Tab-separated table of C-alpha atoms in Angstrom:
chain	number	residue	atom	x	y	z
A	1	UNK	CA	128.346	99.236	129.184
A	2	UNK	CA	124.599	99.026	127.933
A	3	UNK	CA	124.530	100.042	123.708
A	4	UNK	CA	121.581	102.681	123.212
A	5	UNK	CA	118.437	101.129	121.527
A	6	UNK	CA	119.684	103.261	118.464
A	7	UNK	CA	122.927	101.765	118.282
A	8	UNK	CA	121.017	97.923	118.635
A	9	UNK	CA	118.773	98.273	115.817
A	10	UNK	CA	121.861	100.035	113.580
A	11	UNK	CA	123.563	96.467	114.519
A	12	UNK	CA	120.569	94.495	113.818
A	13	UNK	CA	119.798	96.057	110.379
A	14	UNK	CA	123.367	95.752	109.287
A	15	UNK	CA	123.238	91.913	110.063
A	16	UNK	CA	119.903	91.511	107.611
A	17	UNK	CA	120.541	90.104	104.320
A	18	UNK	CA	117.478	90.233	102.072
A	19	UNK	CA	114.886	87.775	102.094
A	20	UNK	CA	114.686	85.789	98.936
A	21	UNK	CA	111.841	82.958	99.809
A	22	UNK	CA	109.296	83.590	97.298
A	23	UNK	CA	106.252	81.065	95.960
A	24	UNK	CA	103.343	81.811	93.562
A	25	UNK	CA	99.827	81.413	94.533
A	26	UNK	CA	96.526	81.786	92.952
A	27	UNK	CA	94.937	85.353	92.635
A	28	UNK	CA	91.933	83.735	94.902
A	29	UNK	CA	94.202	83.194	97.942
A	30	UNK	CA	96.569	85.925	98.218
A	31	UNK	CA	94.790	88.126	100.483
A	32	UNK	CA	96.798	89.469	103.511
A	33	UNK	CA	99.772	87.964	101.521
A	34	UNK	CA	102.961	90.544	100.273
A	35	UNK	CA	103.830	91.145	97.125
A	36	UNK	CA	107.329	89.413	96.079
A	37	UNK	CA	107.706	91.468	92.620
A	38	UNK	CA	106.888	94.873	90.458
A	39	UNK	CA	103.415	94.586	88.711
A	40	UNK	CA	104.041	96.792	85.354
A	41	UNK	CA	101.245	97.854	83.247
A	42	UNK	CA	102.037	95.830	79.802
A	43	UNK	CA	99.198	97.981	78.092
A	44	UNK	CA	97.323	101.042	78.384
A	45	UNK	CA	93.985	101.004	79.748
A	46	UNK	CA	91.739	101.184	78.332
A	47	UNK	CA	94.039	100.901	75.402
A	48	UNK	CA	90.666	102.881	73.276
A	49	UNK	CA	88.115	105.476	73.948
A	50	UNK	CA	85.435	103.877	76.121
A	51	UNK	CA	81.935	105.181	77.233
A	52	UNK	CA	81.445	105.684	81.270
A	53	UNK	CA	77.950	105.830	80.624
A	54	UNK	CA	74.063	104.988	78.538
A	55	UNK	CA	73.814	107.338	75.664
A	56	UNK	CA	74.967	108.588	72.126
A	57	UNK	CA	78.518	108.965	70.683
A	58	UNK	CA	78.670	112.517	68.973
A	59	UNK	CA	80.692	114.723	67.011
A	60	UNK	CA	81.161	117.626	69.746
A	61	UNK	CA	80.460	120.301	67.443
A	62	UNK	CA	77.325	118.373	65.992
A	63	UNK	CA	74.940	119.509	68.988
A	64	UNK	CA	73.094	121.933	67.393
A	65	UNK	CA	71.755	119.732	64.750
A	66	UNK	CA	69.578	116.650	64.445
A	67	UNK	CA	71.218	113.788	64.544
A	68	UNK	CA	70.723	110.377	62.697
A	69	UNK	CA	71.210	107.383	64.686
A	70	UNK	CA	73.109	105.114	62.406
A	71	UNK	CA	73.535	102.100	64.648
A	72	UNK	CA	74.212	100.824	68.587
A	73	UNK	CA	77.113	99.565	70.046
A	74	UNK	CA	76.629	97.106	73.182
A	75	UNK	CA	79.644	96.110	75.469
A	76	UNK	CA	81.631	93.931	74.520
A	77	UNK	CA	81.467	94.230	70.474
A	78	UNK	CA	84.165	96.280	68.683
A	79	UNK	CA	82.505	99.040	67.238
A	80	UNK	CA	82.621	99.218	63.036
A	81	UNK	CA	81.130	102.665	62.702
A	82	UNK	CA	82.756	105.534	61.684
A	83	UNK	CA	80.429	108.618	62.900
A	84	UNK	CA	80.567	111.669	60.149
A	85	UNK	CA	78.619	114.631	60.853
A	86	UNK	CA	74.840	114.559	61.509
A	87	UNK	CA	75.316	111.026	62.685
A	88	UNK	CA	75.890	109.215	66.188
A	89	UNK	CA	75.754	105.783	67.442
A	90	UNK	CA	73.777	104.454	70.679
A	91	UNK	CA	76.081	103.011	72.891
A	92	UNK	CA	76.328	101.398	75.914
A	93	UNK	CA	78.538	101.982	79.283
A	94	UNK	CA	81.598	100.257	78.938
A	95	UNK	CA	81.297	99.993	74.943
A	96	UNK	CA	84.041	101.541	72.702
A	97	UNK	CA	83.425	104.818	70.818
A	98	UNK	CA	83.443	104.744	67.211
A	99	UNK	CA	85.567	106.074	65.124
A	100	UNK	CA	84.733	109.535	64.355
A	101	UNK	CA	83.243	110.429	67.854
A	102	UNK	CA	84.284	112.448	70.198
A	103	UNK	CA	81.775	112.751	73.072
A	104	UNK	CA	79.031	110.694	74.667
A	105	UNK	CA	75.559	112.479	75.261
A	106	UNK	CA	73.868	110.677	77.835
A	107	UNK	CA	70.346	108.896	77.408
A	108	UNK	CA	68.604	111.695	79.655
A	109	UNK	CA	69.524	114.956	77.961
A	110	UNK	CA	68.219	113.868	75.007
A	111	UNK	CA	65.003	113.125	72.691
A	112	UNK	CA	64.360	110.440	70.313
A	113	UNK	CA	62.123	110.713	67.347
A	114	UNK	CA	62.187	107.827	64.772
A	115	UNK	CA	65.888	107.119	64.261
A	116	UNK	CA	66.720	110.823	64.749
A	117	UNK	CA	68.125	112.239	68.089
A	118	UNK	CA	67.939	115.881	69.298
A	119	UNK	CA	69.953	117.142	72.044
A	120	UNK	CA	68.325	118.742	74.953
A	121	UNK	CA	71.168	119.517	76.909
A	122	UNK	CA	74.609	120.172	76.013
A	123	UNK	CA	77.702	118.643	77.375
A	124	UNK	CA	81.184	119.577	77.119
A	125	UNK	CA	83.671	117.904	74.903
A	126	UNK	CA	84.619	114.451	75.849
A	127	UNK	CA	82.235	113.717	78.354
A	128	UNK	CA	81.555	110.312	79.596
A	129	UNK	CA	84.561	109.101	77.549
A	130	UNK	CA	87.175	107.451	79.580
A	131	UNK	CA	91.001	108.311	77.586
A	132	UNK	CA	93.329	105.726	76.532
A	133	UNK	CA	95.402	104.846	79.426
A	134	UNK	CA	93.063	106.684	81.999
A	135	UNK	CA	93.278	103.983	84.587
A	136	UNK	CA	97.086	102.792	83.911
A	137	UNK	CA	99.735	103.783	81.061
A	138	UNK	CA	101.790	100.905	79.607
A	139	UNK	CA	104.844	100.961	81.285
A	140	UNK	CA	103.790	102.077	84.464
A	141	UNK	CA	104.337	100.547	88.047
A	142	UNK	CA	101.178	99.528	89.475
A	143	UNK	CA	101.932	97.895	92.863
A	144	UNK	CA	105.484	97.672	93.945
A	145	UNK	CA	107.244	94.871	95.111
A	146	UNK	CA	106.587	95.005	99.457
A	147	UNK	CA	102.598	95.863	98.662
A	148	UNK	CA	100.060	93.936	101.251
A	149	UNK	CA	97.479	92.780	98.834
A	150	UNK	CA	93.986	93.713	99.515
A	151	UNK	CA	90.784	93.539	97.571
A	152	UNK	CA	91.479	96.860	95.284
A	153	UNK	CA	95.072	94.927	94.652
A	154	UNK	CA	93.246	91.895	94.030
A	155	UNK	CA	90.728	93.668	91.761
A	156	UNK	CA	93.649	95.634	89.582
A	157	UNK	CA	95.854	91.563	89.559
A	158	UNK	CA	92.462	90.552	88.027
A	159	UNK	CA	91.786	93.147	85.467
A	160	UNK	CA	95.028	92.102	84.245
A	161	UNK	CA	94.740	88.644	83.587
A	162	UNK	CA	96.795	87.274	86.360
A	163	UNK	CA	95.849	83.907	88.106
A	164	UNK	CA	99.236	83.115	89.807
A	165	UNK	CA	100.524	85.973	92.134
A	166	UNK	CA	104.410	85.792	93.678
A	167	UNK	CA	104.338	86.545	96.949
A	168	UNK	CA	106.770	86.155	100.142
A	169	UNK	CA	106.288	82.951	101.426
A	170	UNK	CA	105.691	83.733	105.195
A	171	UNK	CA	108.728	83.548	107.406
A	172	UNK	CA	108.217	80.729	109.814
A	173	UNK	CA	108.904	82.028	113.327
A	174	UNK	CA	109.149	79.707	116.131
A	175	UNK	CA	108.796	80.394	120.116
A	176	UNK	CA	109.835	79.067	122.799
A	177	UNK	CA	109.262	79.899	125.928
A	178	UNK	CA	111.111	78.545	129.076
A	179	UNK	CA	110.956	78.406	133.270
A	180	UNK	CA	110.350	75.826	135.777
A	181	UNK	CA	107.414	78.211	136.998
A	182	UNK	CA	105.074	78.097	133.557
A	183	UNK	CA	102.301	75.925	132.650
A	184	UNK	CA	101.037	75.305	129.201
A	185	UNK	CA	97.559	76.232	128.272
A	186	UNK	CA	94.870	73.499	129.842
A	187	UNK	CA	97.307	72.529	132.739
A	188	UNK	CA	96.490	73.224	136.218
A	189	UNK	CA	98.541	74.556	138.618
A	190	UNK	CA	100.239	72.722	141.553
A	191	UNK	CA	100.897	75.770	143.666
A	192	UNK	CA	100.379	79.136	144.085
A	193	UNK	CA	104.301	79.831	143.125
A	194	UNK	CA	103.415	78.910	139.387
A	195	UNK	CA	101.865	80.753	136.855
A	196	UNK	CA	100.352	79.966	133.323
A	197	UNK	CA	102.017	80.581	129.955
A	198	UNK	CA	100.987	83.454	127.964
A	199	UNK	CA	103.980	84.675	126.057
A	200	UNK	CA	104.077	81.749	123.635
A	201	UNK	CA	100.329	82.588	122.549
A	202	UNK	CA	100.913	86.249	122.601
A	203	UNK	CA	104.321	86.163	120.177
A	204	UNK	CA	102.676	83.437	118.012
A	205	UNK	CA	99.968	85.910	117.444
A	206	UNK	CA	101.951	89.078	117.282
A	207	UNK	CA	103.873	87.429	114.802
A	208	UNK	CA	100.550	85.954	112.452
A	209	UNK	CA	100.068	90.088	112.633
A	210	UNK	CA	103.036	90.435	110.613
A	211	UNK	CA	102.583	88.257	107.797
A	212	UNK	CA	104.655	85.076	109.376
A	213	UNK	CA	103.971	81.431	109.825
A	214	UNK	CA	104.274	80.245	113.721
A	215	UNK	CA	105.395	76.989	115.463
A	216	UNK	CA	104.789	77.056	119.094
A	217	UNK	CA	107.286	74.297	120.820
A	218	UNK	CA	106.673	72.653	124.072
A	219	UNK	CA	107.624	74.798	126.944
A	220	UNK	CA	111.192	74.457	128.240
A	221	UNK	CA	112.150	73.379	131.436
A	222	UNK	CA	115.205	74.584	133.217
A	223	UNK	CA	117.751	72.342	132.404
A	224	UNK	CA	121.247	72.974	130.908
A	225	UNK	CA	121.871	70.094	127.916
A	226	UNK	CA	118.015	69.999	127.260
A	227	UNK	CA	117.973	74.012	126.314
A	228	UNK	CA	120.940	73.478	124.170
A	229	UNK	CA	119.462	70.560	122.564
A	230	UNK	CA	116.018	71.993	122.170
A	231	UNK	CA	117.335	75.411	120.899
A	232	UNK	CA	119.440	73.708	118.134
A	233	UNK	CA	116.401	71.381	116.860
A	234	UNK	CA	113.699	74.361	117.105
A	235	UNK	CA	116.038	76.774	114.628
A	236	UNK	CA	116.202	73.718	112.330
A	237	UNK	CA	112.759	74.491	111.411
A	238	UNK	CA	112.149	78.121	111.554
A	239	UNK	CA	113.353	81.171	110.578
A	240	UNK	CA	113.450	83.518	113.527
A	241	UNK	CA	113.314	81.976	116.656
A	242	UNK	CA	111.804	83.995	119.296
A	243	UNK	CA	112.768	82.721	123.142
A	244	UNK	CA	111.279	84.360	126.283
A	245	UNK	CA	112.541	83.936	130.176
A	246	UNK	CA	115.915	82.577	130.806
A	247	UNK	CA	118.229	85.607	129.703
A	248	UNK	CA	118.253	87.854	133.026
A	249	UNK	CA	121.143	87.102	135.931
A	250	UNK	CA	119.208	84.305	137.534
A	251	UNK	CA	121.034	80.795	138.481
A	252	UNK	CA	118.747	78.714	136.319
A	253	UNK	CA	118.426	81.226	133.232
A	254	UNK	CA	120.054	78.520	130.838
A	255	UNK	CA	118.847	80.116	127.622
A	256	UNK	CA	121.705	82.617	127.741
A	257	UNK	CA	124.057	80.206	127.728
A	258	UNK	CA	122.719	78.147	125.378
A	259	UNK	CA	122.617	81.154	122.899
A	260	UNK	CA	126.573	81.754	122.916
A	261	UNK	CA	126.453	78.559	120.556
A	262	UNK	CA	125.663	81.073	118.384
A	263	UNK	CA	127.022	84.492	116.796
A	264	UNK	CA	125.398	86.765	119.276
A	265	UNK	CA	125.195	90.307	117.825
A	266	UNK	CA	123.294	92.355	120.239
A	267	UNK	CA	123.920	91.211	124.156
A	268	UNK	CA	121.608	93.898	126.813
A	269	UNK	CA	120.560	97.401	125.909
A	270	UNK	CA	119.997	100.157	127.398
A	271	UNK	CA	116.294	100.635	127.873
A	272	UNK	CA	113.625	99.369	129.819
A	273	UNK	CA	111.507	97.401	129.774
A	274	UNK	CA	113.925	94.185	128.192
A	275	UNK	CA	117.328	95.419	128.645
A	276	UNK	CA	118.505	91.757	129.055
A	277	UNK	CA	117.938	90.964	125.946
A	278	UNK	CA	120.249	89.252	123.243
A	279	UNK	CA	119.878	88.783	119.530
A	280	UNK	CA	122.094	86.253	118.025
A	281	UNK	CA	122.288	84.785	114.031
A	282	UNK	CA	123.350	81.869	112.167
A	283	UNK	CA	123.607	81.883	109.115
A	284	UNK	CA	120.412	83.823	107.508
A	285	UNK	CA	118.641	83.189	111.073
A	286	UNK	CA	118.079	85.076	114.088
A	287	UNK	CA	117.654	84.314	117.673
A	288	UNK	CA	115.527	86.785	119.537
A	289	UNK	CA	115.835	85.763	123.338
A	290	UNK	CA	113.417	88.361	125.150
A	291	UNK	CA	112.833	88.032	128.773
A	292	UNK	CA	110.167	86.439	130.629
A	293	UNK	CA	107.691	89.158	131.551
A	294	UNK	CA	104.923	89.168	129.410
A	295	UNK	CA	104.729	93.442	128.808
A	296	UNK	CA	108.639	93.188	128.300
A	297	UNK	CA	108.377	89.809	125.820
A	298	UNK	CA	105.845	91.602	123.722
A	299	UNK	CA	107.350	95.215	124.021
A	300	UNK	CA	110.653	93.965	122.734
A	301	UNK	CA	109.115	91.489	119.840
A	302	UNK	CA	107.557	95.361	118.322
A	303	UNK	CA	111.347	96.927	119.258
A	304	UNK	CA	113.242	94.257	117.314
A	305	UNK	CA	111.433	91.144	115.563
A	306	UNK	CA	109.687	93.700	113.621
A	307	UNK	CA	112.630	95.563	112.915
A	308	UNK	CA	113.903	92.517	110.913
A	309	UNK	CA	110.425	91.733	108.934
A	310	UNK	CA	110.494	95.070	108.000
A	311	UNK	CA	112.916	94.580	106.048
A	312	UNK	CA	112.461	91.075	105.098
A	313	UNK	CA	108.982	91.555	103.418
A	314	UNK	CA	109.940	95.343	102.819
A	315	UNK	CA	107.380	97.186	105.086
A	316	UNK	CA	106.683	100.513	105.995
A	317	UNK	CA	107.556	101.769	109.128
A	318	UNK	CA	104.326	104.282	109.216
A	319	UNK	CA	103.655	102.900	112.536
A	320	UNK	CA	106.063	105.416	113.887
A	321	UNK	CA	104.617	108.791	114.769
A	322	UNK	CA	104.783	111.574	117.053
A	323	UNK	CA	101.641	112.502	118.953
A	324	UNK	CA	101.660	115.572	121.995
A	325	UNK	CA	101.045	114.218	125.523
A	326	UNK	CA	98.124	114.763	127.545
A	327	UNK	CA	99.522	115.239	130.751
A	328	UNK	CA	103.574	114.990	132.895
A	329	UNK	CA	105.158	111.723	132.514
A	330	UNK	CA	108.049	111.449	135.214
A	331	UNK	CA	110.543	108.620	134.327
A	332	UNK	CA	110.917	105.684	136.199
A	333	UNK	CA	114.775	105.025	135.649
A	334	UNK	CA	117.967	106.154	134.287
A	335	UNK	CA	117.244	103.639	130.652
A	336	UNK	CA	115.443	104.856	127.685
A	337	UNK	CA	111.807	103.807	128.666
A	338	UNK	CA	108.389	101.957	126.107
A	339	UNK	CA	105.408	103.300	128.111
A	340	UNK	CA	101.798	101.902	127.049
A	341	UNK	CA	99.868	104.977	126.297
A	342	UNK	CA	95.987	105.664	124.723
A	343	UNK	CA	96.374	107.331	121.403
A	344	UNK	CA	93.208	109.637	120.654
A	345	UNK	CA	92.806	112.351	117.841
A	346	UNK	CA	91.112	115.683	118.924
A	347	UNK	CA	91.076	119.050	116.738
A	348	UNK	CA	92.802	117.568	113.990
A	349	UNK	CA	95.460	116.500	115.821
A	350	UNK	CA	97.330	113.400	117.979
A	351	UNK	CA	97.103	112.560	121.423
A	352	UNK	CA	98.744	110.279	123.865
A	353	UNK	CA	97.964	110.055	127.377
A	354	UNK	CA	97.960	107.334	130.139
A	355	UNK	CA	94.735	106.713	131.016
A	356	UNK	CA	94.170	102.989	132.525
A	357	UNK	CA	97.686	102.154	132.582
A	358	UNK	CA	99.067	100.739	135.687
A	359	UNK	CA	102.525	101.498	137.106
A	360	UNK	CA	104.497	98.716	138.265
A	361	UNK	CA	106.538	96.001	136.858
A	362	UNK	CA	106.554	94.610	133.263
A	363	UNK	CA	104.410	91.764	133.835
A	364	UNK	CA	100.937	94.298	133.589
A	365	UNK	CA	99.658	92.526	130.547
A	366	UNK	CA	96.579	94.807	130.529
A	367	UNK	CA	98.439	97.588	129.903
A	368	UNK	CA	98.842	96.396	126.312
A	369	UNK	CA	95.235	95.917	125.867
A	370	UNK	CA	92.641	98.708	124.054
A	371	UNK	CA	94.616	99.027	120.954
A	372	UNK	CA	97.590	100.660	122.665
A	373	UNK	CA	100.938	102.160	121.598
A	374	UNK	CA	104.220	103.019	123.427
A	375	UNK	CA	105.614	105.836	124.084
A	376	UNK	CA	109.372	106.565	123.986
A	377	UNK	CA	110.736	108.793	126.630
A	378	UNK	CA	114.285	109.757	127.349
A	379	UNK	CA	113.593	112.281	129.802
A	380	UNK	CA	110.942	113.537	131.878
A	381	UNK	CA	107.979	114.868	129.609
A	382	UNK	CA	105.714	118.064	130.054
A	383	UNK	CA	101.965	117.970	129.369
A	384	UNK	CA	101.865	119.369	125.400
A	385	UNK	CA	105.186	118.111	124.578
A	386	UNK	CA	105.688	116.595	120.805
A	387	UNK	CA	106.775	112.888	121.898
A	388	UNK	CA	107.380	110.030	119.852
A	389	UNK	CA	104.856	107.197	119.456
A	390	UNK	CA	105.113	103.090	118.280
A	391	UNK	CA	101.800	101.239	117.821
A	392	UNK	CA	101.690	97.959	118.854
A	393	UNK	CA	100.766	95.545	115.742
C-alpha cells in the first residue's frame, strides 16, 4: 500500500540529523551564502547621541535666544564641549553631540551673524539626534543563525567589524542520471528511439538554487554490477545523491536494486507525478532516486530534496501558500496530484490558473517554464476555491 505524501515527508524529517559542516569566509564573499551562527549586538549603536544631519547642537529650551557659537564638531572627532545655555556647537552629520545638548537645529532654519546664531524656525526636542542604541541595543540578535546573506546583511556584518563570516559550507549534491536511451549534452543521436539528457542539468541547477555545491557524474548505462559500483563511488563524494530513471517496474531499471544496499526509508508514494520513488540513507546521507521523466525528476527534487535542505541550512518554508483558482481543475487519477499552474496577483489577492500548461504525461518540460508553481489537489477543484500552492525554486 502507497504511504500519503504526508506520511513520506513525516519519515523523511524524522531521519534528518542536523547539519554541522560549517567554514568561515571573508565578509567580501559571502553573498548568497547562509548564515552558520547568531550575530549579537556586543554594543549599542550608536553607543552616544549622534547628529542625522548639518546644523547646530542646542539646548531645546534655548530657542528663543541668541545663541553663541562656541566651536564645530566634524565627524569623526569626539566632541570636548560642554554646551551651557546661550551656547551651541556647529556640527556635522554623523558627528557626536556635546555634552550639554539636546537637539540639532539644522543649517537652513537658521541665521548666522558673526559667531552668533538665531533661530528662524523651531524644531521639536531631539531632532536630528539619532538615540543611543537606535539602530541595535547591546545584547540584541541581529541576524539569526539560517539568514541568506544579502547586501543589507553584508552592510550590518561590516558596521560591526567583522571580516570572517561562518557560514554553511554548501552541501555537495551529486546526480546521476541513468538509461540506455539518454545522451549527454554535445552527443548526437543514433536513432530516433533516443533522447538527450536534461535531468542531470536541470537537478544540478535546481540544486545551485538552494545554496548546494553540484557534481554531475557520467550518465549510467543499464547494467547491473556497474550501477552498484557507480552508486557506491558517487555517495563517496557527496552529500545527497540525487538519481533519476531506473526506479519504475521496468526489466532494466537497475537503480532500484542497487539502492537496497542501502537503508531505504521511503519506497513509492502515493501521488503523482513520481510515485516510484525511493529515498534511502547511510549514515548522515541520503539517496534520492526520482524517476526518469523530466516534469516528475524536477517535481519530486521541490517535494523532497528540499524538504531535507530545509532543514539542513534551516530555511523557511514561505514558499508554501494558498492562492484561489481561476477556473475547474478535474483530477487525472486516484493519487494526490503537483499540477504546474501560473500564479498572478489581482485585487490584492492570489491567483492560480492553468494557462499554457499542457495535459499529458510527465515528460512536458515546458510546463515548468514562466516562473511556475504547483498546485496540490486531492480532489476535484471548483473555480474560486482556496487551494494550496508550492513554487518551484
Amino acid at each position: 500500500m502507497l504511504i500519503s505524501y504526508d506520511e513520506s515527508l513525516k519519515i523523511l524529517h524524522k531521519h534528518i540529523q542536523a547539519y554541522e559542516k560549517v567554514e568561515k569566509i571573508s565578509l567580501t564573499e559571502c553573498l548568497n551564502r547562509i548564515l552558520a551562527v547568531d550575530i549579537i549586538a556586543l554594543h549599542n549603536h550608536p553607543k552616544f547621541p549622534t547628529s542625522a544631519m548639518d546644523g547646530y547642537a542646542i539646548k531645546f529650551d534655548n530657542q528663543d535666544e541668541n545663541l553663541k557659537i562656541i566651536g564645530e564638531v566634524p565627524a569623526g572627532i569626539f566632541p570636548t564641549f560642554n554646551v551651557k545655555d546661550q551656547e551651541c556647537v556647529k556640527t556635522f552629520t554623523g558627528s557626536l553631540m556635546s555634552d550639554g545638548s539636546d537637539t540639532l537645529v539644522p543649517i537652513e532654519k537658521v541665521e548666522i551673524k558673526d559667531d552668533i546664531l538665531i533661530i528662524k524656525e523651531k524644531v521639536n526636542k531631539g531632532f536630528a539626534v539619532r538615540k543611543v542604541g537606535e539602530s541595535y541595543k547591546e545584547g540584541e540578535i541581529l541576524l539569526k543563525k539560517g539568514t541568506k546573506i544579502s547586501y543589507s546583511e553584508i552592510a550590518l556584518l561590516a558596521e560591526l567589524g567583522y571580516f570572517h563570516i561562518s557560514v554553511f559550507i554548501k552541501p555537495i549534491v551529486g546526480i546521476l542520471s541513468s538509461g540506455n536511451e539518454i545522451k549527454d549534452l554535445g552527443e548526437s543521436l543514433d536513432h530516433p528511439a533516443q533522447i538527450r539528457s536534461s535531468n542531470h542539468v536541470a537537478i544540478a541547477n535546481m540544486a545551485k538554487k538552494l545554496h548546494c555545491q553540484t557534481r554531475i557524474f557520467p550518465l549510467l548505462k543499464d547494467d547491473k554490477e556497474n550501477t552498484q559500483n557507480t552508486l557506491r563511488q558517487a555517495l563517496n563524494s557527496c552529500d545527497i545523491l540525487i538519481t533519476t530513471g531506473g526506479v519504475s517496474m521496468g526489466d532494466f531499471d537497475f537503480l532500484k536494486q542497487a539502492i537496497k544496499d542501502y537503508e531505504i526509508i521511503i519506497d513509492k508514494v502515493d501521488v503523482k507525478p513520481g510515485k516510484h520513488i525511493k529515498i534511502a540513507k547511510f549514515e548522515n546521507k541520503f539517496i534520492f532516486a526520482l524517476p526518469g521523466f523530466p516534469y516528475s525528476a524536477m517535481v519530486m527534487f521541490n517535494l523532497y530534496v528540499r524538504e531535507l535542505l530545509n532543514v539542513w541550512l534551516l530555511q523557511e518554508t514561505d514558499y508554501k501558500f494558498q492562492a484561489f483558482l481561476s477556473e475547474d481543475y478535474k483530477k487525472k487519477s486516484s493519487h494526490l496530484e503537483f499540477i504546474a499552474c501560473n500564479i498572478e496577483f489581482k485585487n490584492g489577492k492570489i491567483f492560480a490558473n492553468l494557462k499554457g500548461k499542457k495535459e499529458g504525461s510527465s515528460a512536458i518540460i515546458n510546463n515548468l517554464n514562466h516562473k511556475a508553481a504547483l498546485l496540490i489537489a486531492k480532489d476535484d477543484i471548483k473555480e474560486g476555491s482556496l487551494v494550496d500552492i508550492i513554487l518551484m525554486p
